PDB file of C-alpha atoms and ligand atoms in Angstrom:
ATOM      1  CA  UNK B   1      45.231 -11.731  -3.548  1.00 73.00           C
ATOM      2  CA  UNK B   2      48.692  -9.806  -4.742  1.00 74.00           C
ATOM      3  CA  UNK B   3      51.943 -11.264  -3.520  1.00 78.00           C
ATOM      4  CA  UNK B   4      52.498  -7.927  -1.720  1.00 79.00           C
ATOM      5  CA  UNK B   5      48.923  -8.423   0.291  1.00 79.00           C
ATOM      6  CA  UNK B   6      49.875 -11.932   0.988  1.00 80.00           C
ATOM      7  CA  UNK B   7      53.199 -11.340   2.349  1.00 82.00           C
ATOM      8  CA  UNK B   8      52.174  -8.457   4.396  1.00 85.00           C
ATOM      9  CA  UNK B   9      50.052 -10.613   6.083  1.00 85.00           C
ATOM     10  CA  UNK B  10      52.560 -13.391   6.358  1.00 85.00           C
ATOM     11  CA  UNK B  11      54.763 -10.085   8.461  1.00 87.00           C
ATOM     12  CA  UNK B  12      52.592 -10.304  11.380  1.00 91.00           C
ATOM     13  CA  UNK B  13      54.602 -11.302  14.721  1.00 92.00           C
ATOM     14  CA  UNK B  14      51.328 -12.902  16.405  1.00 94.00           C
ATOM     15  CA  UNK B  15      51.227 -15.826  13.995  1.00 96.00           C
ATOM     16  CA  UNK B  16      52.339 -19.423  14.690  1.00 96.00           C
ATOM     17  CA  UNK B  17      54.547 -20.858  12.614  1.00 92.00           C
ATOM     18  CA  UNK B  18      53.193 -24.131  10.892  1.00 92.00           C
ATOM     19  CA  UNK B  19      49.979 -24.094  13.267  1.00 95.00           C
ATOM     20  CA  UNK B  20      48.617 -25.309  10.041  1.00 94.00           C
ATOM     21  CA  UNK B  21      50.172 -28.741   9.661  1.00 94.00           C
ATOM     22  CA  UNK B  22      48.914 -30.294  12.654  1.00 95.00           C
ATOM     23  CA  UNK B  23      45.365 -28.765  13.316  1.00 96.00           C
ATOM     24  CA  UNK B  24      42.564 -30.560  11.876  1.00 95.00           C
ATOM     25  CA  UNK B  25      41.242 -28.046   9.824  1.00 93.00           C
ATOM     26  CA  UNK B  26      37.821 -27.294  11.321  1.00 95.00           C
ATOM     27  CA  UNK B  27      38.850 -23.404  10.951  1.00 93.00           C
ATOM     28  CA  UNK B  28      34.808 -22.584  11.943  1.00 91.00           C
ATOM     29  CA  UNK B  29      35.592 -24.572  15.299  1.00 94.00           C
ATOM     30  CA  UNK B  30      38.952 -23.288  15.459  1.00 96.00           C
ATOM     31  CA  UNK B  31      40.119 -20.670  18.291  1.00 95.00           C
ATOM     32  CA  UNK B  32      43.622 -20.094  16.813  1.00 96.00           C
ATOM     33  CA  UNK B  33      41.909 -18.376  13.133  1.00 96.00           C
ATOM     34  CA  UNK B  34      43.827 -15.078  14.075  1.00 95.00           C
ATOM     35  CA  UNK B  35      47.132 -16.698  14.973  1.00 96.00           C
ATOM     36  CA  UNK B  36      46.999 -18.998  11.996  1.00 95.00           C
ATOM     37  CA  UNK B  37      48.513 -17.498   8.232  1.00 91.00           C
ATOM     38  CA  UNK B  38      46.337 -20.352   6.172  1.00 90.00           C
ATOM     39  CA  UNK B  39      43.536 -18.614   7.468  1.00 92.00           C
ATOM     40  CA  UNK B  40      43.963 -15.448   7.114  1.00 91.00           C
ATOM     41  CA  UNK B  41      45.150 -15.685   3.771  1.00 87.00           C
ATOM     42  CA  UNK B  42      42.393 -17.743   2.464  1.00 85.00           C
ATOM     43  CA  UNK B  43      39.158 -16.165   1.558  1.00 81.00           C
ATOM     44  CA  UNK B  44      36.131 -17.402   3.636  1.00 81.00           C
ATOM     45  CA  UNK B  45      33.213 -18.648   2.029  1.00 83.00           C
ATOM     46  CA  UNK B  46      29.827 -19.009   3.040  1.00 82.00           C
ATOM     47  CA  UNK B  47      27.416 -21.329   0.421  1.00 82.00           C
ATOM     48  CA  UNK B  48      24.702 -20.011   1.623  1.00 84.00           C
ATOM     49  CA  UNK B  49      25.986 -16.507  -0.049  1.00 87.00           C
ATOM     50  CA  UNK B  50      25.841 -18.209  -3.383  1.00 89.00           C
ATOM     51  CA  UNK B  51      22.751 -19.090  -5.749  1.00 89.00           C
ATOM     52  CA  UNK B  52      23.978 -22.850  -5.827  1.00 86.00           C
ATOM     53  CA  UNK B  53      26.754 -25.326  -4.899  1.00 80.00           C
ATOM     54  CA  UNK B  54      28.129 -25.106  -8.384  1.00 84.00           C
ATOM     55  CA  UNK B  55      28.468 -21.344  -7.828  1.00 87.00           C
ATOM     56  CA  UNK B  56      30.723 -21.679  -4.688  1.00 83.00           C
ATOM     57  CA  UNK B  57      32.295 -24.826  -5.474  1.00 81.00           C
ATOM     58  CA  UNK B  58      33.404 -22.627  -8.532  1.00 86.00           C
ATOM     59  CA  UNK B  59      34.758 -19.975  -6.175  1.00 86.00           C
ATOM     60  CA  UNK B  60      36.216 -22.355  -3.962  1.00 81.00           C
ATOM     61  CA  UNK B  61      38.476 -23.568  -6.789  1.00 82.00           C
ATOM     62  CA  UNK B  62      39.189 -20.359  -7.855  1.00 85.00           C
ATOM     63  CA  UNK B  63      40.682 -19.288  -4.556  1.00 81.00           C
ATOM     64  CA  UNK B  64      42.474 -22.779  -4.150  1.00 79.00           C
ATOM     65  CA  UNK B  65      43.611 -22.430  -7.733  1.00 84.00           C
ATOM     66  CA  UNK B  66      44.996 -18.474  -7.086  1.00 82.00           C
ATOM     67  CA  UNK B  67      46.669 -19.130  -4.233  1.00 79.00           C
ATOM     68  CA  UNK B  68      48.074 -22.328  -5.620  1.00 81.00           C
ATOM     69  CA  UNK B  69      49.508 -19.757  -8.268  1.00 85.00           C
ATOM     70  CA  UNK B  70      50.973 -17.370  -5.737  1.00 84.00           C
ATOM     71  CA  UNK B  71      52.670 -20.083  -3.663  1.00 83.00           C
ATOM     72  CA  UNK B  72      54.432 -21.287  -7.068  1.00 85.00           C
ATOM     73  CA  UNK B  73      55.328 -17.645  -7.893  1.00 86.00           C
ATOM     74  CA  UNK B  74      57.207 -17.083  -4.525  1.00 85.00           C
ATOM     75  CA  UNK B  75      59.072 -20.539  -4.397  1.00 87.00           C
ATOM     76  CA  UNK B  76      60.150 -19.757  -8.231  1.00 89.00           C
ATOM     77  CA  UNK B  77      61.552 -16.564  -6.812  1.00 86.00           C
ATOM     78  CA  UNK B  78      63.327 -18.019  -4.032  1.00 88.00           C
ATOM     79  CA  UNK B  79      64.775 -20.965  -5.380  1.00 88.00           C
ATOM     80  CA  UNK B  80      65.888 -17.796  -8.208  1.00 89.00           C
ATOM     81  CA  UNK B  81      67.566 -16.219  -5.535  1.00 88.00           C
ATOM     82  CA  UNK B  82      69.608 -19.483  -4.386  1.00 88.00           C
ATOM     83  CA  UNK B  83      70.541 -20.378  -7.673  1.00 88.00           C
ATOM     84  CA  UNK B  84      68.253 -23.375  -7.998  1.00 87.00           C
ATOM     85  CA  UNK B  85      67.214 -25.089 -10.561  1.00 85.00           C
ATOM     86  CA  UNK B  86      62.992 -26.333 -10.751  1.00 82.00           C
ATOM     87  CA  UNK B  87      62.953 -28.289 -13.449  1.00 83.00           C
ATOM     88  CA  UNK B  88      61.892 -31.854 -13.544  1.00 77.00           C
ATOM     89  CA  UNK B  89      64.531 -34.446 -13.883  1.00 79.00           C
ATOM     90  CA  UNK B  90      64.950 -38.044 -15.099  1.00 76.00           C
ATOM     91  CA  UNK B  91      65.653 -38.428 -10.801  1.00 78.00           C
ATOM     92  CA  UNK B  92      62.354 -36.852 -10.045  1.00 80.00           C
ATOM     93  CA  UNK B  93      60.628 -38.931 -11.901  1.00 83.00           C
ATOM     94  CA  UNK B  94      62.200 -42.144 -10.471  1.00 86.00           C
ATOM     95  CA  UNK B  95      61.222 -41.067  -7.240  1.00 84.00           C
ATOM     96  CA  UNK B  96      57.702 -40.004  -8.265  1.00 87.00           C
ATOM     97  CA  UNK B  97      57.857 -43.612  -9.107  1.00 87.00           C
ATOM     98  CA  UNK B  98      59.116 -45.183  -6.037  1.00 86.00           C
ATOM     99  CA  UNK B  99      56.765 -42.719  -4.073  1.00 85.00           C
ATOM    100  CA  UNK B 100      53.987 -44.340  -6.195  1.00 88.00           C
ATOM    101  CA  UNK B 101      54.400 -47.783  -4.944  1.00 89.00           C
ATOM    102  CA  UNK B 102      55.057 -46.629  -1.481  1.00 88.00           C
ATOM    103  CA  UNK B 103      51.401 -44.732  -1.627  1.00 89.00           C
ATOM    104  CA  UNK B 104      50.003 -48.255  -2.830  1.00 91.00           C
ATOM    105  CA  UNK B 105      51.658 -50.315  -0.124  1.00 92.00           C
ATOM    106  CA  UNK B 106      50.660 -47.767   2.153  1.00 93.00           C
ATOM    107  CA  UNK B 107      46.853 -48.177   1.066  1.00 95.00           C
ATOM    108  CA  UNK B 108      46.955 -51.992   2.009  1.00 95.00           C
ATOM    109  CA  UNK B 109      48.495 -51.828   5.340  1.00 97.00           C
ATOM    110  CA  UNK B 110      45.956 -52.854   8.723  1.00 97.00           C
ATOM    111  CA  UNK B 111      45.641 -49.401   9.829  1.00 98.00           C
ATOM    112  CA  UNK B 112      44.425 -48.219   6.184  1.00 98.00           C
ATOM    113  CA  UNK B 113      42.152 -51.177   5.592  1.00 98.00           C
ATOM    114  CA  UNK B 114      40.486 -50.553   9.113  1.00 98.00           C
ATOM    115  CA  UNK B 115      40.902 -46.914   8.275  1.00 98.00           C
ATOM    116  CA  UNK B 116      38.607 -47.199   5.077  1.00 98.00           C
ATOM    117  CA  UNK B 117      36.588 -50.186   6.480  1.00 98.00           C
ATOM    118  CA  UNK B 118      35.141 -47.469   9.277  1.00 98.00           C
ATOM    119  CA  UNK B 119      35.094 -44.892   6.422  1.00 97.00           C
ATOM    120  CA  UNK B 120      32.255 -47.014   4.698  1.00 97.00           C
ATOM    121  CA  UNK B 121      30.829 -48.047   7.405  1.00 97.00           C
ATOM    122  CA  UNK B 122      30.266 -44.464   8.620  1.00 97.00           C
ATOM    123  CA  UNK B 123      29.171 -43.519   5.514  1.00 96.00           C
ATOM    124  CA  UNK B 124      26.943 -45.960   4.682  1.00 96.00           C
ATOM    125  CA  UNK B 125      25.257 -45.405   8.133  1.00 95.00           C
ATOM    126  CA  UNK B 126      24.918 -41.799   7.456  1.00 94.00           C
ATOM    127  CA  UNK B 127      23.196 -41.782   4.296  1.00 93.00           C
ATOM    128  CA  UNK B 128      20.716 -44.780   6.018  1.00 92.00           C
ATOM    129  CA  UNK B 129      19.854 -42.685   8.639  1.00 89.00           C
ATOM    130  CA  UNK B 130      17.247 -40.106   7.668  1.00 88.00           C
ATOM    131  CA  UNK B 131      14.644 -42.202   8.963  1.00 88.00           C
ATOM    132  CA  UNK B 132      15.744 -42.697  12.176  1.00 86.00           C
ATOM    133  CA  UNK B 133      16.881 -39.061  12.992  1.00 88.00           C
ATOM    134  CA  UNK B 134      13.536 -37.866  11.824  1.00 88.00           C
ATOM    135  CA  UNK B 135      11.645 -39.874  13.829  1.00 88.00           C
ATOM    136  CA  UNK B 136      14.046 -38.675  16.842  1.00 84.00           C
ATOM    137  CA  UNK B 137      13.249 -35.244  15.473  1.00 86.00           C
ATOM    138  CA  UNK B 138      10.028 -35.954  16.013  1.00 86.00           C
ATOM    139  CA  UNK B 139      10.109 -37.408  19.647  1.00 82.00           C
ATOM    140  CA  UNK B 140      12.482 -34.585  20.830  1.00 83.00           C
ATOM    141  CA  UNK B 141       9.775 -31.826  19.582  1.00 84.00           C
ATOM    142  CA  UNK B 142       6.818 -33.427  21.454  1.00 82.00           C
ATOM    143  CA  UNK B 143       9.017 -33.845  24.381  1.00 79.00           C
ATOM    144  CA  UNK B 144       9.476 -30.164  24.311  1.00 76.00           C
ATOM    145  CA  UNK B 145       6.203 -29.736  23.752  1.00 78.00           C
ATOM    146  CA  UNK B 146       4.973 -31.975  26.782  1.00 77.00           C
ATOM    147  CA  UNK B 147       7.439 -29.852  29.001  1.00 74.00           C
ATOM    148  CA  UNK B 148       8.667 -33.356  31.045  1.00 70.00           C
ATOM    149  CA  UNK B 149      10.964 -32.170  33.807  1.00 71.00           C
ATOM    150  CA  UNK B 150      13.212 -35.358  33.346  1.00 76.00           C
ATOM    151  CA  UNK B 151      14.459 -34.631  29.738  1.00 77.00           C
ATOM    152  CA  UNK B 152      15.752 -31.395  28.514  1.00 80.00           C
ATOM    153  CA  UNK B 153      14.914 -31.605  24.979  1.00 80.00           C
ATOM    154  CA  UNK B 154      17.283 -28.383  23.692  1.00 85.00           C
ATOM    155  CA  UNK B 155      20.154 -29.729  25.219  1.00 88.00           C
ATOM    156  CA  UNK B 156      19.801 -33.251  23.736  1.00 89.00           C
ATOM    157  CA  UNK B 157      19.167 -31.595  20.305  1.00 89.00           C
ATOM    158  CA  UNK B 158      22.655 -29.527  20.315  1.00 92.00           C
ATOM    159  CA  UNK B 159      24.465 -32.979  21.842  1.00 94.00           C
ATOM    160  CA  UNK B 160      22.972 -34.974  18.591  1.00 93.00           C
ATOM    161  CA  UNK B 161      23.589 -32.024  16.398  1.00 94.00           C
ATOM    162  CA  UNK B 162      26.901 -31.540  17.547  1.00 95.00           C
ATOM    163  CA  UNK B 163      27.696 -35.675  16.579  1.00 96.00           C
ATOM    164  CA  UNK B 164      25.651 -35.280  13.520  1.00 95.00           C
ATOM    165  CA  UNK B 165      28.326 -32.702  12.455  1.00 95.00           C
ATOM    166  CA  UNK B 166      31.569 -34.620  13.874  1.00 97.00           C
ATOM    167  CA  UNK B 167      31.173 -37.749  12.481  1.00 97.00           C
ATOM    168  CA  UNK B 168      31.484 -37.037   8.531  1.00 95.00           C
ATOM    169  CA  UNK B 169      33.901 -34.249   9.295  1.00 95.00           C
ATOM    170  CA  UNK B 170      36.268 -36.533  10.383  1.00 96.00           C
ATOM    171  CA  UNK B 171      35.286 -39.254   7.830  1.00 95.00           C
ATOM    172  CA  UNK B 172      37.747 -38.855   5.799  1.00 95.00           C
ATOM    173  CA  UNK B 173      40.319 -37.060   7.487  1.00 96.00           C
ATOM    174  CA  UNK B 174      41.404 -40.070   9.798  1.00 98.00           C
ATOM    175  CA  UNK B 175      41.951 -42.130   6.682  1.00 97.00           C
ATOM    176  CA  UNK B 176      43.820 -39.329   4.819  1.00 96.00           C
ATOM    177  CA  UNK B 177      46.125 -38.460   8.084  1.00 97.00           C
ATOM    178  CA  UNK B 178      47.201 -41.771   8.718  1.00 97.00           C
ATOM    179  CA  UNK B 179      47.939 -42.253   5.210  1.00 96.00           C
ATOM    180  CA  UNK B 180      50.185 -39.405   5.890  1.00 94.00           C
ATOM    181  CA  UNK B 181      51.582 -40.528   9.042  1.00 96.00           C
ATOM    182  CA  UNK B 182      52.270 -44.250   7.643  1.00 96.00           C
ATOM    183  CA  UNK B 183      53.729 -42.718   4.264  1.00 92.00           C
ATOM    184  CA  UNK B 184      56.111 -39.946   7.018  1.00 89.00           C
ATOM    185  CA  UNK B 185      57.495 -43.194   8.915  1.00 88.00           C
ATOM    186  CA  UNK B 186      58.806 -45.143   5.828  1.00 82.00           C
ATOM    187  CA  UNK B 187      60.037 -41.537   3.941  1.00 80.00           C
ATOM    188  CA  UNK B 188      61.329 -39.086   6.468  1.00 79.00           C
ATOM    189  CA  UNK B 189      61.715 -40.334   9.819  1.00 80.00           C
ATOM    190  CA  UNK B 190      64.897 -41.052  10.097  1.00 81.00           C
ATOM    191  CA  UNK B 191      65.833 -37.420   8.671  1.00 84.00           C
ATOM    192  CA  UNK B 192      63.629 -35.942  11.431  1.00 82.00           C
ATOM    193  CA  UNK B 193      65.429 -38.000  14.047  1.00 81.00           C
ATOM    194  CA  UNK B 194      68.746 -36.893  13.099  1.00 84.00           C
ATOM    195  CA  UNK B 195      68.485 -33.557  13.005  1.00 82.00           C
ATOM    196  CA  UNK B 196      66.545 -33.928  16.307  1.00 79.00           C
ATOM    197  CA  UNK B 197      63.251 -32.530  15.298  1.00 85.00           C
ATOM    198  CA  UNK B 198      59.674 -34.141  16.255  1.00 87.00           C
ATOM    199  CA  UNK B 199      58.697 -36.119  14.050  1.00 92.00           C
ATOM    200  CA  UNK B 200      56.148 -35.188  11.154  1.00 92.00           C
ATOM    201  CA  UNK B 201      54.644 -38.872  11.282  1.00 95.00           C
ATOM    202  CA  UNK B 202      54.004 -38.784  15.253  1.00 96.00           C
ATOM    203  CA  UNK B 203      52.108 -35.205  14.782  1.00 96.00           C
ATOM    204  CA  UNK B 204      49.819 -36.854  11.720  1.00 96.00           C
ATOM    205  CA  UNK B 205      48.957 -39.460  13.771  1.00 97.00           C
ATOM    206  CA  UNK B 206      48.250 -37.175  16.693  1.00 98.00           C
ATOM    207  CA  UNK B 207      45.697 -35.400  14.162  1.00 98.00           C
ATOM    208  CA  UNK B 208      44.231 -38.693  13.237  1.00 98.00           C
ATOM    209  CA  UNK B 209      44.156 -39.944  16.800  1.00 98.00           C
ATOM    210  CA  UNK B 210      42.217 -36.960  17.649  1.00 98.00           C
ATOM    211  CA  UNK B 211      39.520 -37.218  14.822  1.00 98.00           C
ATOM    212  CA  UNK B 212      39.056 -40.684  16.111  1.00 98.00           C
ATOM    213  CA  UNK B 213      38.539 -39.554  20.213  1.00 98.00           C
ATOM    214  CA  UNK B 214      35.860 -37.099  18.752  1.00 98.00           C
ATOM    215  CA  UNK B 215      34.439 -39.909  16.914  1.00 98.00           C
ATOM    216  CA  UNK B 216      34.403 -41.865  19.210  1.00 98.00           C
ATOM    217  CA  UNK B 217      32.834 -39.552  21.978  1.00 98.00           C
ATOM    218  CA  UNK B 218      29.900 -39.171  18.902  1.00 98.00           C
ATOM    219  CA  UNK B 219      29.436 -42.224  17.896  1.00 98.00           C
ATOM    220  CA  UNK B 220      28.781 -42.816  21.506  1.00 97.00           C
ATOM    221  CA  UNK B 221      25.769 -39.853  21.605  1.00 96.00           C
ATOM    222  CA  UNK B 222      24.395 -41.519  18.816  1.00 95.00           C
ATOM    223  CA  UNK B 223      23.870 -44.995  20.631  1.00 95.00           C
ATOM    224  CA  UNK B 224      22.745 -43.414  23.387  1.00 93.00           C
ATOM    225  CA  UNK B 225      19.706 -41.966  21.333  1.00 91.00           C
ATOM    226  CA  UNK B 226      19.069 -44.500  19.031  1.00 91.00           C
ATOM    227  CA  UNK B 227      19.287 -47.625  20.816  1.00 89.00           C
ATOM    228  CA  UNK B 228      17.433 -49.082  18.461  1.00 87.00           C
ATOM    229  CA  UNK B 229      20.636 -48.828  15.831  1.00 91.00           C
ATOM    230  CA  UNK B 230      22.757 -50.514  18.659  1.00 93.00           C
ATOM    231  CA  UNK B 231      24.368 -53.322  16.136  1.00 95.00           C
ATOM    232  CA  UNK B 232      25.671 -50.959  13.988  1.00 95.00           C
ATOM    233  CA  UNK B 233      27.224 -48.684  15.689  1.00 96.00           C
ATOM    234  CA  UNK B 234      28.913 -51.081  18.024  1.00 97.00           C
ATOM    235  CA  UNK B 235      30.026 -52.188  15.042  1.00 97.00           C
ATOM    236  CA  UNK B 236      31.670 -48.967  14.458  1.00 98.00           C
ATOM    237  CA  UNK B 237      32.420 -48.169  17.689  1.00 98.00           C
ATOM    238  CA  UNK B 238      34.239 -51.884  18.531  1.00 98.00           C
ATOM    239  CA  UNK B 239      35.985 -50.669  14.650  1.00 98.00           C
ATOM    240  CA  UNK B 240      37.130 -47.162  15.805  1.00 98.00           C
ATOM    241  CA  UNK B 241      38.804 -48.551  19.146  1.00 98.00           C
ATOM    242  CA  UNK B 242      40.348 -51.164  17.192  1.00 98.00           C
ATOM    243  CA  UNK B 243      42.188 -48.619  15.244  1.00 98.00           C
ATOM    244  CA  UNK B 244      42.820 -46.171  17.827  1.00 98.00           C
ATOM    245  CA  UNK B 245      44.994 -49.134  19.835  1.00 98.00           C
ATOM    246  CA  UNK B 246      46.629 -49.376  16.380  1.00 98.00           C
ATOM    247  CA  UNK B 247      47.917 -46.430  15.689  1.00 98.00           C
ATOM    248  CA  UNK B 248      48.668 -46.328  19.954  1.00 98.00           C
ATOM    249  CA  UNK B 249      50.911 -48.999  18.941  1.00 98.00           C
ATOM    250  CA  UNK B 250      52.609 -48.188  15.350  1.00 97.00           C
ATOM    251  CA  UNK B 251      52.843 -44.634  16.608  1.00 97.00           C
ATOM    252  CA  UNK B 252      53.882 -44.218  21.001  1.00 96.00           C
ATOM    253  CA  UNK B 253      54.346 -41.652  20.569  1.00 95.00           C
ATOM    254  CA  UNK B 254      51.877 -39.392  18.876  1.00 97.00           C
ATOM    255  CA  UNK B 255      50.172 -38.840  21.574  1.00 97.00           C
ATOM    256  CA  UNK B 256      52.985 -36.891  23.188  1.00 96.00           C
ATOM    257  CA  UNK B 257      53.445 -34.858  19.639  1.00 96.00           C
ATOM    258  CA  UNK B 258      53.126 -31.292  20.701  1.00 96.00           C
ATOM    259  CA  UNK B 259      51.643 -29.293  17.894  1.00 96.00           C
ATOM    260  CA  UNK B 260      52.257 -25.869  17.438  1.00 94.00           C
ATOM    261  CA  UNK B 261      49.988 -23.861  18.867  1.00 95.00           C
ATOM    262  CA  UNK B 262      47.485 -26.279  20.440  1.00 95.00           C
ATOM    263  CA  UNK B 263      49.901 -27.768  22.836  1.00 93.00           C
ATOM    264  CA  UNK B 264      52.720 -25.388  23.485  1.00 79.00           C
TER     265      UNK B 264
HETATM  266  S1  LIG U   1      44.994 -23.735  12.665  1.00 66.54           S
HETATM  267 FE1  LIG U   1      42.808 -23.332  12.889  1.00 66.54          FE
HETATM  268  S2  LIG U   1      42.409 -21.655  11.511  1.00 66.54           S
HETATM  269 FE2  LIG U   1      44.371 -22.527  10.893  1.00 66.54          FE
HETATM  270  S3  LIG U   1      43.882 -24.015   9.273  1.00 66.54           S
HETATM  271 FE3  LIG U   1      43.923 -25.060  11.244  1.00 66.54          FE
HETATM  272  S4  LIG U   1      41.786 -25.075  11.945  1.00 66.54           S
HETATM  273 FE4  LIG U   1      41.969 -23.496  10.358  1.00 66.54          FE
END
């Protein structure tokens, strides 16, 4: 895209400013794609309009990797403009250093450990799982078949399809947020309190503490349909509450984090 399409976009009145930060990136399931500039400056993909993964993956780095470029060119013209200087110093790199360690002690806090513990355990279950959600395939197409007026066969399939689509999307994004929102509270809080803003940390941990409600609520479709994987996800499910009380605690209040957009 040129820098004069990409700004002209960036001139329409209707968007929200910084919608972006705090959403949870699901643009598909999002109803705010027309108010939102990340979206309509990004090009949407579909891999199912490419020959193979490779192919769009290729494409999606491209895009990533233009727009990257663009965003550099404007902030080198701006910080022309003001007179400042973007080259690296010896300061920058101390406190690439210091940022390191922080991002380490970060990793090995309870919330991240939990945070990663469910990511495994989520995953692992996932890629374990083909057996049982064929066989539930299978029982859910000869109950439509025998017509029984107590189960209703398409709405159970869109309820498991729905969780079957919620669960690795938010995978990773819990752990990644509330890396964010822990690594927010030891750099910048105290600047956000002072110049009375809300503060970045709270509305990470608002995104993560949403991620894990809709986990929750799917993890909880999933044991009601396979019963006979009760153990494990208990397991998850007794994990996932565990961390949501967690981040209740570290973070009182994310919850009442208004993001832009969502809950103006
Ligand atoms: S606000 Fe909506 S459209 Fe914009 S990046 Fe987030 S999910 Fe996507």
């Amino acid at each position: 895209m040129k820098t004069n399409d990409f700004l002209s976009i960036l001139d329409n009145p209707n968007l929200i400013s910084g919608i972006y930060n705090y959403c949870d990136r699901w643009c598909e399931r999002c109803s705010m794609t027309a108010r939102c500039s990340v979206f309509q400056t990004t090009p949407q993909l579909n891999p199912d309009d490419f020959a193979n993964e490779e192919d769009f993956f290729k494409e999606v780095f491209k895009g990533v990797s233009e727009s990257f470029q663009l965003t550099m060119e404007l902030l080198q013209e701006s910080a022309d403009e003001r007179g400042i200087d973007l080259t690296p110093s010896e300061e920058d790199d101390e406190w690439i250093e210091k940022r390191n360690r922080q991002k380490e002690e970060t990793q090995n806090t309870s919330i991240s450990l939990l945070a990663m513990e469910y990511l495994d355990l989520g995953k692992k279950w996932l890629d374990n799982s083909n057996d049982a959600l064929k066989t539930l395939q299978e029982d859910l197409q000869s109950s439509a078949l025998m017509d029984l007026p107590e189960r209703n066969p398409e709405q159970e399939a869109l309820a498991l399809k729905d969780a079957l689509e919620v669960i690795p999307y938010y995978l990773h994004q819990i752990y990644v947020k509330l890396l964010r929102a822990q690594e927010g509270r030891e750099e910048d809080d105290a600047w956000f309190e002072e110049n009375d803003f809300p503060k970045d940390s709270d509305g990470s941990a608002k995104v993560a503490l949403i991620g894990i409600d809709n986990s929750i609520r799917a993890w909880e479709v999933m044991l009601q349909y396979l019963p006979i994987h009760e153990g494990d996800i208990l397991t998850i499910l007794s994990l996932l509450e565990n961390l949501r009380r967690q981040v209740e605690t570290t973070f009182p209040d994310a919850r009442a984090f208004k993001r832009p957009g969502f809950d103006d």
